[in-house]
XYZ file of N, CA, C and O in Angstrom:
784
model
N -3.001 3.286 -11.600
C -3.852 3.724 -12.929
C -5.208 5.201 -12.470
O -5.146 4.950 -11.491
N -4.647 6.132 -12.550
C -5.537 7.198 -12.612
C -7.137 7.356 -13.386
O -6.799 6.820 -14.658
N -8.081 7.622 -12.930
C -9.355 7.616 -13.326
C -10.017 9.100 -13.045
O -9.842 9.504 -11.971
N -10.110 9.738 -14.494
C -10.855 10.911 -14.003
C -12.135 10.787 -13.863
O -13.232 10.105 -14.532
N -12.953 11.241 -12.831
C -14.256 11.404 -12.514
C -14.773 12.756 -12.152
O -14.299 13.706 -12.911
N -16.126 12.566 -12.598
C -16.723 13.831 -11.866
C -16.276 15.143 -10.895
O -16.655 16.144 -10.861
N -15.459 14.382 -10.306
C -14.878 14.711 -8.765
C -13.372 14.989 -8.615
O -12.966 15.470 -7.792
N -12.782 14.888 -9.743
C -11.414 14.929 -10.412
C -11.069 12.942 -10.286
O -11.396 12.389 -10.521
N -9.907 13.388 -10.285
C -9.078 12.219 -10.155
C -9.312 11.413 -9.299
O -8.651 11.812 -8.225
N -9.290 9.843 -9.541
C -9.300 8.493 -8.385
C -7.721 8.008 -8.821
O -7.396 8.010 -10.025
N -7.238 7.392 -7.894
C -6.160 6.492 -8.063
C -6.774 4.666 -8.144
O -7.377 4.806 -7.110
N -6.467 4.058 -8.829
C -6.329 2.541 -8.575
C -5.154 2.013 -8.894
O -4.222 2.140 -9.990
N -4.563 1.076 -7.228
C -3.781 0.388 -7.263
C -3.870 -0.591 -7.542
O -5.046 -1.897 -7.249
N -3.504 -1.515 -8.795
C -3.803 -3.143 -9.200
C -2.884 -3.861 -8.837
O -1.628 -3.767 -9.423
N -3.400 -5.323 -8.422
C -2.370 -6.173 -8.151
C -2.974 -7.354 -8.989
O -3.971 -7.899 -8.547
N -2.196 -7.577 -9.938
C -2.907 -8.794 -10.466
C -2.291 -10.475 -10.025
O -1.320 -10.230 -10.113
N -3.537 -11.116 -9.817
C -3.071 -12.707 -9.569
C -2.698 -13.080 -11.087
O -2.984 -12.826 -12.192
N -2.037 -14.081 -10.566
C -1.046 -15.477 -11.585
C -2.303 -15.570 -12.584
O -2.155 -15.799 -14.201
N -2.961 -16.271 -12.420
C -4.170 -16.909 -12.907
C -5.906 -16.381 -12.726
O -6.267 -16.960 -11.930
N -6.021 -14.866 -12.812
C -7.002 -14.740 -12.316
C -8.341 -15.332 -12.246
O -8.956 -15.332 -13.202
N -9.246 -15.231 -10.974
C -10.727 -15.501 -11.531
C -11.556 -14.976 -11.136
O -12.474 -15.311 -10.855
N -11.247 -13.730 -10.586
C -12.483 -13.102 -9.913
C -11.619 -11.193 -9.782
O -10.045 -11.218 -9.727
N -12.040 -10.434 -9.867
C -11.570 -8.993 -9.695
C -12.561 -8.486 -7.954
O -13.460 -8.864 -8.105
N -11.517 -8.141 -7.286
C -11.944 -7.930 -6.112
C -11.329 -6.519 -6.290
O -10.233 -6.001 -6.241
N -12.298 -5.274 -6.028
C -12.546 -4.130 -5.947
C -12.613 -3.363 -4.388
O -13.655 -3.364 -4.098
N -11.592 -2.729 -3.620
C -11.848 -2.671 -2.722
C -11.454 -0.936 -2.171
O -10.561 0.069 -3.248
N -11.753 -0.174 -1.292
C -11.878 1.403 -1.324
C -11.722 1.526 0.260
O -12.242 1.009 1.007
N -11.263 2.322 0.347
C -10.893 3.119 2.311
C -12.239 3.751 2.610
O -13.238 4.033 2.472
N -12.244 4.313 4.322
C -13.124 5.029 5.124
C -12.756 6.446 4.569
O -11.769 6.700 4.039
N -13.668 7.182 5.384
C -13.860 8.502 5.120
C -12.234 9.601 5.083
O -12.277 10.324 4.369
N -11.665 9.062 5.710
C -10.046 10.195 6.426
C -9.654 8.935 6.279
O -8.036 9.266 6.354
N -9.344 7.842 5.581
C -8.989 6.413 5.642
C -7.824 6.681 4.492
O -8.097 7.439 3.887
N -7.049 5.440 4.190
C -6.220 5.236 3.127
C -6.227 3.932 2.723
O -7.039 2.796 3.523
N -6.174 3.558 1.553
C -5.832 1.943 0.881
C -5.029 1.536 1.441
O -5.089 0.161 1.244
N -4.190 1.656 2.255
C -2.842 0.928 3.279
C -3.617 0.675 4.424
O -2.683 0.593 5.570
N -4.974 0.708 4.636
C -5.458 0.175 6.006
C -4.918 -0.933 6.342
O -5.246 -1.913 5.347
N -4.786 -1.740 7.829
C -4.222 -3.059 7.766
C -5.303 -4.025 7.293
O -4.705 -5.103 6.873
N -6.106 -3.754 7.416
C -7.643 -4.557 7.163
C -7.182 -5.119 5.669
O -7.623 -6.017 4.837
N -7.614 -3.744 4.974
C -7.321 -3.575 3.621
C -6.269 -4.317 2.733
O -6.303 -5.199 1.970
N -5.135 -4.200 3.374
C -4.227 -5.022 2.803
C -3.844 -6.513 3.313
O -3.469 -6.816 2.026
N -4.206 -6.890 4.183
C -4.326 -8.108 4.480
C -5.538 -8.969 3.676
O -5.103 -9.820 3.378
N -6.781 -8.163 3.594
C -7.777 -8.833 2.296
C -6.803 -8.812 0.949
O -7.281 -9.667 0.227
N -5.955 -7.805 0.449
C -5.456 -7.773 -0.421
C -4.638 -8.917 -0.863
O -4.500 -9.868 -1.586
N -3.676 -9.437 0.240
C -3.142 -10.507 0.606
C -3.714 -11.446 0.015
O -3.405 -12.724 -0.430
N -4.783 -12.063 0.838
C -5.388 -13.188 1.059
C -6.145 -13.348 -0.214
O -6.313 -14.697 -0.724
N -6.666 -12.398 -1.280
C -7.153 -12.590 -2.165
C -6.839 -12.530 -3.348
O -7.278 -14.006 -3.934
N -5.533 -12.113 -3.314
C -4.345 -12.049 -4.035
C -3.981 -13.976 -4.399
O -3.353 -14.671 -5.353
N -3.979 -14.702 -3.229
C -3.617 -16.062 -2.886
C -4.448 -16.519 -3.165
O -4.300 -18.061 -4.072
N -5.878 -16.180 -3.233
C -7.098 -17.060 -3.424
C -7.245 -16.976 -5.024
O -8.362 -17.639 -5.495
N -6.823 -16.135 -5.773
C -6.614 -16.000 -6.993
C -7.766 -14.848 -7.470
O -8.035 -14.674 -8.842
N -7.493 -13.857 -6.428
C -8.246 -12.617 -7.053
C -7.324 -11.940 -7.680
O -6.401 -11.089 -6.804
N -7.372 -11.056 -8.726
C -7.090 -9.671 -8.917
C -7.395 -8.665 -7.935
O -8.777 -8.520 -7.962
N -6.630 -7.770 -7.302
C -7.192 -6.985 -6.442
C -6.608 -5.307 -6.661
O -5.843 -5.245 -7.227
N -7.792 -4.556 -6.896
C -7.850 -3.174 -7.042
C -8.242 -2.341 -5.932
O -8.905 -2.187 -5.277
N -7.149 -1.533 -5.718
C -7.233 -0.954 -4.334
C -7.470 0.477 -5.067
O -6.992 1.356 -5.318
N -8.436 1.500 -4.577
C -9.168 2.653 -5.157
C -8.926 3.478 -4.131
O -10.101 3.814 -2.787
N -8.424 4.826 -4.474
C -8.355 5.747 -3.576
C -9.236 6.704 -3.984
O -9.154 7.274 -5.409
N -10.424 7.021 -4.084
C -11.435 8.130 -4.202
C -10.853 9.513 -4.340
O -9.912 9.888 -3.845
N -11.904 9.789 -5.265
C -11.395 11.461 -5.709
C -11.227 12.540 -5.012
O -10.096 13.029 -4.578
N -12.321 12.294 -3.948
C -11.963 13.355 -2.620
C -11.282 13.128 -1.662
O -10.811 14.438 -1.296
N -10.622 12.111 -1.860
C -9.267 11.878 -0.896
C -7.910 11.696 -1.481
O -6.946 12.408 -1.267
N -8.075 12.249 -3.046
C -6.755 12.333 -4.014
C -6.565 13.933 -3.611
O -5.757 14.267 -3.502
N -7.799 14.643 -3.445
C -8.565 15.959 -3.567
C -8.049 16.454 -2.258
O -7.676 17.881 -1.914
N -7.504 15.593 -0.704
C -7.404 16.025 -0.044
C -8.478 16.071 1.127
O -7.888 16.464 2.453
N -9.471 15.758 0.753
C -10.640 15.909 1.390
C -10.956 14.492 2.159
O -10.081 13.567 2.041
N -11.136 14.846 3.721
C -11.389 13.810 4.761
C -12.641 13.658 4.777
O -13.086 12.503 5.519
N -13.990 14.054 4.428
C -15.100 13.846 3.801
C -15.258 13.589 2.866
O -15.089 14.391 1.896
N -16.462 12.433 2.314
C -16.726 12.628 1.174
C -17.971 13.084 0.290
O -18.163 13.096 -1.095
N -18.452 14.275 1.137
C -19.208 14.985 0.346
C -20.967 14.182 0.468
O -21.010 13.042 0.919
N -21.409 14.941 -0.781
C -22.754 14.196 -0.904
C -22.889 12.507 -1.491
O -21.754 12.086 -2.230
N -23.632 12.055 -0.995
C -23.365 10.233 -1.340
C -23.797 10.103 -2.342
O -23.059 9.570 -3.590
N -24.524 11.110 -3.687
C -25.173 10.949 -5.065
C -24.142 11.320 -5.631
O -23.482 10.416 -6.597
N -23.101 12.379 -5.486
C -21.755 12.582 -6.219
C -20.770 11.200 -5.683
O -19.873 11.063 -6.954
N -20.495 11.121 -4.973
C -19.700 10.077 -4.625
C -19.541 8.680 -5.343
O -19.102 8.033 -5.268
N -21.141 8.469 -5.236
C -21.774 7.353 -5.742
C -21.219 7.027 -7.448
O -20.957 6.648 -8.199
N -21.310 8.345 -7.894
C -21.211 9.157 -9.428
C -19.633 8.538 -9.760
O -19.666 7.656 -10.711
N -18.699 9.114 -8.926
C -17.710 9.375 -8.758
C -17.296 7.751 -9.123
O -16.186 7.324 -9.700
N -17.816 6.902 -7.693
C -17.185 5.415 -8.033
C -17.860 4.373 -9.078
O -16.927 3.704 -9.625
N -18.782 4.812 -9.806
C -19.328 4.230 -10.898
C -18.565 4.746 -12.011
O -18.454 3.645 -12.708
N -18.240 5.567 -12.429
C -17.071 5.896 -13.177
C -15.905 5.194 -13.259
O -15.468 4.444 -14.422
N -15.189 4.996 -11.650
C -13.784 4.459 -11.485
C -14.289 2.888 -11.958
O -13.247 2.103 -12.863
N -15.413 2.172 -11.523
C -15.818 0.969 -11.586
C -16.136 0.744 -13.482
O -15.371 -0.568 -14.110
N -16.190 1.270 -13.878
C -16.634 1.367 -15.369
C -15.096 1.291 -16.040
O -15.260 0.208 -17.202
N -14.216 2.539 -16.014
C -12.938 2.158 -16.549
C -12.364 0.632 -16.220
O -11.480 0.250 -16.864
N -12.587 0.028 -14.567
C -11.726 -1.045 -14.508
C -12.415 -2.049 -15.185
O -11.701 -3.171 -15.595
N -13.761 -2.183 -15.283
C -14.582 -3.342 -16.386
C -14.323 -3.371 -17.732
O -14.063 -4.440 -18.106
N -13.855 -2.055 -17.769
C -13.075 -2.076 -19.378
C -11.706 -2.294 -19.735
O -11.490 -3.304 -20.592
N -10.691 -2.613 -18.324
C -9.470 -2.750 -18.319
C -9.836 -4.395 -18.139
O -8.726 -5.296 -18.435
N -10.564 -5.029 -17.210
C -10.600 -6.480 -17.079
C -11.891 -6.941 -17.047
O -12.746 -7.119 -15.971
N -12.189 -6.783 -18.286
C -13.717 -7.289 -18.938
C -14.450 -8.629 -18.661
O -15.516 -8.690 -18.010
N -13.552 -9.577 -17.854
C -14.243 -11.197 -18.146
C -14.048 -11.650 -17.009
O -14.548 -12.846 -16.824
N -13.719 -11.007 -15.674
C -13.573 -11.539 -14.464
C -15.013 -11.110 -13.638
O -15.424 -10.325 -13.382
N -15.494 -11.938 -12.906
C -16.662 -11.513 -11.991
C -16.454 -10.383 -10.876
O -15.081 -10.421 -11.048
N -16.916 -10.007 -10.783
C -16.968 -8.633 -9.991
C -17.373 -8.849 -8.255
O -18.498 -8.522 -8.502
N -16.714 -8.491 -7.391
C -17.038 -8.365 -6.083
C -16.266 -6.714 -5.517
O -15.296 -6.942 -5.806
N -16.872 -6.124 -5.097
C -16.607 -4.893 -4.608
C -16.433 -4.517 -3.228
O -17.922 -5.267 -2.746
N -15.983 -3.664 -2.263
C -15.688 -3.333 -1.451
C -15.322 -2.488 -0.484
O -14.692 -2.018 -1.438
N -15.176 -2.441 0.702
C -14.102 -1.585 1.390
C -14.526 -1.205 2.798
O -15.539 -2.310 3.623
N -13.476 -0.298 3.393
C -14.193 -0.719 4.876
C -14.756 0.907 5.306
O -14.389 1.749 4.974
N -16.074 0.863 6.017
C -16.497 1.947 6.959
C -17.114 2.612 5.675
O -18.246 2.327 4.749
N -16.996 4.020 5.539
C -17.747 4.785 4.416
C -17.120 4.117 3.323
O -18.283 3.880 2.244
N -16.450 3.571 2.881
C -15.822 2.409 1.925
C -17.088 1.310 1.293
O -17.587 1.034 0.449
N -17.291 1.076 2.860
C -18.233 -0.381 2.597
C -19.918 0.591 1.859
O -20.585 -0.360 1.707
N -20.177 1.089 2.479
C -21.577 2.271 2.611
C -21.647 2.520 0.921
O -22.267 1.857 0.078
N -20.365 2.573 0.345
C -20.270 3.306 -1.414
C -20.860 2.068 -2.115
O -21.112 1.482 -2.948
N -19.549 0.905 -2.037
C -20.030 -0.862 -2.329
C -21.560 -1.048 -2.360
O -21.930 -1.733 -3.066
N -22.294 -0.653 -1.074
C -23.554 -1.327 -1.102
C -24.652 -0.486 -1.790
O -25.262 -1.011 -2.518
N -24.454 0.592 -1.624
C -25.232 1.813 -2.527
C -24.982 1.549 -4.122
O -26.350 1.774 -4.940
N -23.803 1.014 -4.120
C -23.549 0.923 -6.159
C -23.755 -0.496 -6.578
O -23.447 -0.696 -7.640
N -23.785 -1.756 -5.678
C -23.529 -2.721 -6.106
C -24.385 -3.415 -7.759
O -23.607 -3.602 -8.493
N -25.821 -2.922 -7.057
C -26.724 -3.128 -8.389
C -26.130 -2.509 -9.551
O -25.754 -2.612 -10.867
N -25.719 -1.042 -9.654
C -25.514 -0.672 -10.652
C -24.106 -0.652 -11.501
O -24.174 -0.497 -12.797
N -23.236 -1.154 -10.585
C -21.873 -1.525 -11.276
C -21.696 -3.002 -11.869
O -20.747 -3.268 -12.558
N -22.680 -4.007 -11.451
C -22.648 -5.277 -12.093
C -22.332 -5.907 -11.040
O -21.737 -7.461 -11.535
N -21.840 -5.731 -9.708
C -21.236 -6.315 -8.683
C -21.840 -7.624 -8.322
O -23.000 -7.568 -8.443
N -21.642 -9.315 -8.030
C -21.930 -10.026 -7.989
C -22.016 -10.409 -6.270
O -23.374 -10.818 -5.985
N -21.386 -9.330 -5.481
C -21.112 -9.388 -3.909
C -20.275 -8.504 -4.097
O -19.701 -7.400 -4.462
N -20.867 -7.861 -2.202
C -20.244 -6.455 -1.544
C -19.425 -7.647 0.066
O -19.979 -8.048 0.049
N -18.006 -6.695 -0.263
C -17.283 -6.773 1.092
C -17.434 -5.768 1.884
O -17.248 -4.799 1.283
N -18.159 -5.673 3.108
C -18.268 -4.787 4.137
C -17.309 -4.795 5.101
O -17.639 -5.394 6.180
N -16.470 -3.967 5.284
C -15.515 -4.207 6.693
C -15.417 -2.861 7.820
O -15.640 -1.828 6.822
N -16.141 -3.276 8.445
C -16.237 -2.332 9.639
C -17.604 -1.562 9.452
O -17.467 0.097 9.306
N -18.763 -1.757 8.831
C -19.673 -1.092 8.190
C -20.297 0.147 9.428
O -20.645 -0.640 10.371
N -20.150 0.684 8.991
C -20.479 2.008 10.357
C -21.904 2.152 10.292
O -22.623 2.817 9.268
N -22.765 1.188 11.206
C -24.351 0.728 11.148
C -24.405 2.018 11.385
O -25.699 2.889 10.653
N -24.248 3.323 12.318
C -24.650 4.507 12.862
C -23.434 5.675 13.561
O -22.634 4.728 13.794
N -23.693 6.946 13.176
C -22.838 7.574 14.217
C -22.243 7.262 15.470
O -23.240 7.027 15.931
N -21.332 7.191 15.901
C -20.959 6.542 17.653
C -21.980 7.761 18.067
O -22.134 8.982 18.264
N -23.042 6.342 18.887
C -24.054 7.249 20.069
C -25.399 7.917 19.768
O -26.061 8.262 20.196
N -25.195 7.372 18.507
C -26.628 7.869 17.809
C -27.415 6.824 17.071
O -27.234 6.435 15.535
N -27.683 5.805 17.437
C -28.261 4.524 16.851
C -29.499 4.926 16.342
O -30.074 3.845 15.290
N -30.548 5.570 16.390
C -31.387 6.015 15.945
C -31.104 6.659 14.701
O -32.198 6.710 13.821
N -29.878 6.428 14.205
C -29.722 7.535 12.565
C -29.172 5.892 11.594
O -27.728 6.486 11.565
N -29.560 5.030 12.054
C -29.136 4.120 11.577
C -29.031 3.415 9.725
O -29.977 4.551 9.178
N -27.931 2.919 9.349
C -27.936 3.035 8.161
C -28.071 1.458 7.556
O -27.730 0.796 6.292
N -28.720 0.862 8.303
C -29.283 -0.728 7.932
C -29.853 -0.666 6.681
O -29.546 -1.762 5.945
N -30.314 0.450 5.809
C -31.342 0.322 4.858
C -30.284 0.348 3.580
O -30.367 -0.713 2.478
N -28.711 0.629 3.821
C -28.175 0.857 2.927
C -27.248 -0.901 2.295
O -27.457 -1.155 1.294
N -27.328 -1.579 3.819
C -27.480 -3.204 3.524
C -28.775 -3.836 2.926
O -28.146 -4.534 2.048
N -29.334 -3.261 3.396
C -30.666 -4.118 2.592
C -30.812 -3.815 1.222
O -31.066 -4.608 0.467
N -30.482 -2.528 0.969
C -31.251 -2.343 -0.570
C -30.247 -2.549 -1.515
O -29.445 -2.082 -2.689
N -28.801 -3.126 -0.942
C -27.539 -3.756 -2.023
C -28.058 -4.247 -3.068
O -27.770 -4.280 -4.251
N -28.870 -5.307 -2.811
C -29.488 -6.228 -4.230
C -28.717 -7.078 -4.466
O -28.830 -7.861 -5.405
N -27.365 -7.582 -3.241
C -26.633 -8.752 -4.128
C -26.211 -9.294 -2.334
O -26.360 -8.654 -1.655
N -25.590 -10.349 -2.878
C -24.981 -11.104 -1.118
C -24.073 -9.780 -0.647
O -23.280 -9.306 -1.263
N -23.947 -9.847 0.603
C -23.041 -8.955 1.319
C -22.353 -9.610 2.546
O -22.847 -10.233 3.063
N -21.228 -9.576 2.531
C -20.572 -9.799 3.983
C -20.186 -8.898 4.477
O -19.795 -7.801 4.128
N -20.467 -8.324 5.718
C -19.855 -7.914 6.541
C -19.274 -8.478 7.890
O -19.578 -9.368 8.180
N -18.037 -7.842 8.165
C -17.170 -8.330 9.304
C -17.028 -6.763 10.105
O -15.990 -5.875 9.256
N -17.467 -7.547 11.312
C -17.473 -6.070 12.436
C -16.484 -6.418 13.435
O -16.545 -7.819 13.874
N -16.261 -5.593 14.099
C -15.606 -5.849 15.607
C -17.034 -5.533 16.352
O -17.666 -4.538 16.481
N -16.451 -6.203 17.741
C -17.829 -6.056 18.444
C -17.675 -5.049 19.605
O -17.804 -4.652 20.541
N -16.482 -4.307 19.278
C -16.482 -3.066 20.238
C -16.200 -1.958 19.552
O -15.897 -0.732 19.443
N -17.051 -1.805 17.893
C -17.238 -1.039 17.513
C -17.819 0.093 17.684
O -18.779 0.131 17.883
N -17.629 1.298 17.578
C -18.723 2.538 18.417
C -19.304 3.005 17.334
O -20.311 3.669 17.644
N -19.282 2.318 16.016
C -20.590 2.623 15.179
C -21.913 1.798 15.007
O -22.247 1.606 14.080
N -21.325 0.752 15.733
C -22.358 -0.629 15.792
C -21.768 -1.523 15.410
O -20.760 -1.623 14.212
N -22.621 -2.508 15.443
C -22.565 -3.634 14.831
C -23.941 -4.197 13.749
O -25.066 -4.435 14.474
N -23.743 -4.162 12.499
C -25.319 -4.674 11.740
C -25.896 -5.908 12.818
O -25.339 -6.414 13.056
N -27.175 -5.604 11.884
C -28.017 -7.431 12.214
C -27.716 -8.523 11.065
O -27.872 -8.023 9.942
N -27.341 -9.844 12.247
C -27.372 -10.564 10.773
C -28.433 -10.815 9.898
O -27.948 -10.799 8.520
N -29.530 -10.371 10.105
C -30.395 -10.360 9.128
C -30.258 -9.458 7.909
O -31.161 -9.444 7.132
N -29.702 -8.353 7.966
C -29.432 -7.527 7.270
C -28.222 -7.530 6.090
O -27.963 -6.969 5.641
N -27.647 -8.622 6.267
C -26.536 -9.390 5.695
C -26.781 -10.533 4.864
O -27.147 -11.296 5.791
N -25.922 -10.976 3.976
C -25.847 -12.508 3.985
C -25.173 -13.100 4.788
O -25.586 -14.176 5.280
N -23.779 -12.905 4.772
C -23.212 -13.207 6.153
C -22.665 -12.079 7.121
O -21.951 -11.318 6.539
N -22.760 -12.056 8.319
C -22.313 -10.957 9.452
C -21.197 -11.882 10.201
O -21.271 -12.851 10.747
N -19.912 -11.861 10.466
C -18.827 -12.339 11.188
C -18.367 -11.044 12.037
O -17.972 -9.885 11.792
N -18.314 -11.223 13.644
C -18.199 -10.244 14.468
C -17.422 -10.704 15.137
O -17.363 -11.787 16.017
N -15.748 -9.977 15.288
C -14.725 -10.412 15.594
C -14.665 -9.947 17.227
O -14.417 -8.559 17.313
N -14.328 -10.451 18.060
C -14.392 -10.583 19.545
C -12.813 -9.799 19.648
O -12.069 -9.813 19.258
N -13.043 -8.185 20.458
C -11.512 -7.209 20.704
C -11.611 -6.508 19.563
O -10.892 -5.753 20.052
N -12.466 -6.614 18.392
C -11.839 -5.543 17.800
C -13.006 -4.278 17.563
O -13.745 -4.520 17.835
N -11.998 -3.517 17.003
C -12.739 -1.587 17.108
C -13.182 -1.851 15.317
O -13.246 -2.327 14.781
N -13.196 -0.429 15.379
C -13.589 0.010 13.970
C -12.535 -0.207 12.961
O -12.610 -0.331 12.087
N -11.352 0.161 13.841
C -10.123 0.130 12.479
C -9.669 -1.619 12.023
O -9.042 -1.897 11.078
N -10.456 -2.957 12.720
C -10.161 -4.146 12.837
C -8.787 -4.595 12.538
O -7.815 -5.011 11.290
N -7.789 -3.808 13.725
C -6.465 -3.924 12.814
C -5.644 -5.057 14.687
O -4.289 -4.846 14.302
N -6.462 -5.223 15.116
C -5.714 -6.266 16.089
C -5.351 -7.437 15.152
O -4.385 -8.247 15.638
N -6.316 -8.393 14.282
C -5.936 -9.289 13.817
C -6.187 -9.511 11.846
O -7.065 -9.881 11.564
N -5.315 -8.273 11.413
C -5.748 -8.170 10.137
C -5.927 -9.278 9.108
O -6.758 -9.626 8.060
N -5.312 -10.261 9.512
C -4.777 -11.254 8.678
C -6.100 -12.205 8.690
O -6.573 -13.112 7.715
N -6.780 -12.075 9.925
C -8.268 -13.038 10.213
C -9.108 -12.704 9.251
O -9.689 -13.283 8.789
N -9.253 -11.161 9.795
C -10.149 -10.351 8.728
C -10.170 -10.884 7.407
O -10.828 -11.367 6.105
N -8.839 -11.049 6.430
C -8.203 -11.267 5.157
C -8.933 -13.134 4.921
O -9.270 -12.869 3.516
N -8.643 -13.706 5.832
C -9.104 -15.070 5.583
C -10.276 -15.237 5.493
O -10.652 -16.049 4.700
N -11.068 -14.537 6.458
C -12.579 -14.788 6.058
C -12.734 -14.077 4.613
O -13.683 -14.857 4.471
N -12.471 -12.834 4.655
C -13.017 -12.427 3.156
C -12.616 -13.313 1.953
O -13.419 -13.896 1.192
N -11.513 -13.736 2.150
C -10.759 -14.923 0.618
C -11.347 -15.975 0.700
O -12.232 -16.253 -0.558
N -11.826 -16.810 1.625
C -12.502 -17.690 1.782
C -14.169 -17.550 1.203
O -14.855 -18.665 0.456
N -14.746 -16.009 1.474
C -16.382 -16.048 1.436
C -16.150 -15.553 -0.286
O -17.325 -15.994 -0.735
N -15.155 -14.695 -0.811
C -15.392 -14.283 -2.299
C -15.237 -15.539 -3.178
O -15.478 -15.384 -4.539
N -14.198 -16.569 -3.040
C -14.380 -17.637 -3.666
C -15.492 -18.259 -4.546
O -15.080 -18.502 -5.970
N -16.625 -18.185 -3.643
C -18.045 -18.574 -4.522
C -18.280 -17.971 -5.693
O -19.113 -18.546 -5.977
N -17.564 -16.783 -5.839
C -18.114 -16.131 -7.157
C -17.658 -16.123 -8.156
O -17.389 -15.296 -9.272
N -16.058 -16.809 -7.767
C -15.211 -16.793 -8.912
C -15.976 -17.484 -10.065
O -16.801 -18.684 -10.262
């Protein structure tokens, strides 16, 4: 499904559960895709748990850019996509999330789009080597429950447990969360079922 946004078209790949109880919308990191191992594992586990899953390729990536540009413009485009998805799937509770930059977008827009919760995979707490540039405020300002799943070897840092509803730190995992993506999927699927 293509959605026209103020930044150009975004693409939404919809996997519908047989008897859906929840809508889970996920997106990628700055230079990544919706086919990242952790996102695919979350999709599979969430489908089994009764969630219809939508993986969104944001407009800046469809246009070929590797950086999202201004947060305000990125969030504006994201909100347009979520509005279209809610029109198509109006009766399901919404949980939104993503990995890295996508987790930031999900936190910043959660209240505006009416999400019940946020799934933040590999939340980039700060740029590598620059802990003074913390983005913890984005987690705290989400205004809804936030699950954070990070690796303990993530050069972007690991958020404080006090800044999220639940923090899961996976030993041996880096920013890509690709050592055991199935574990990431299990954690997310178990957590989101409370919002169905």
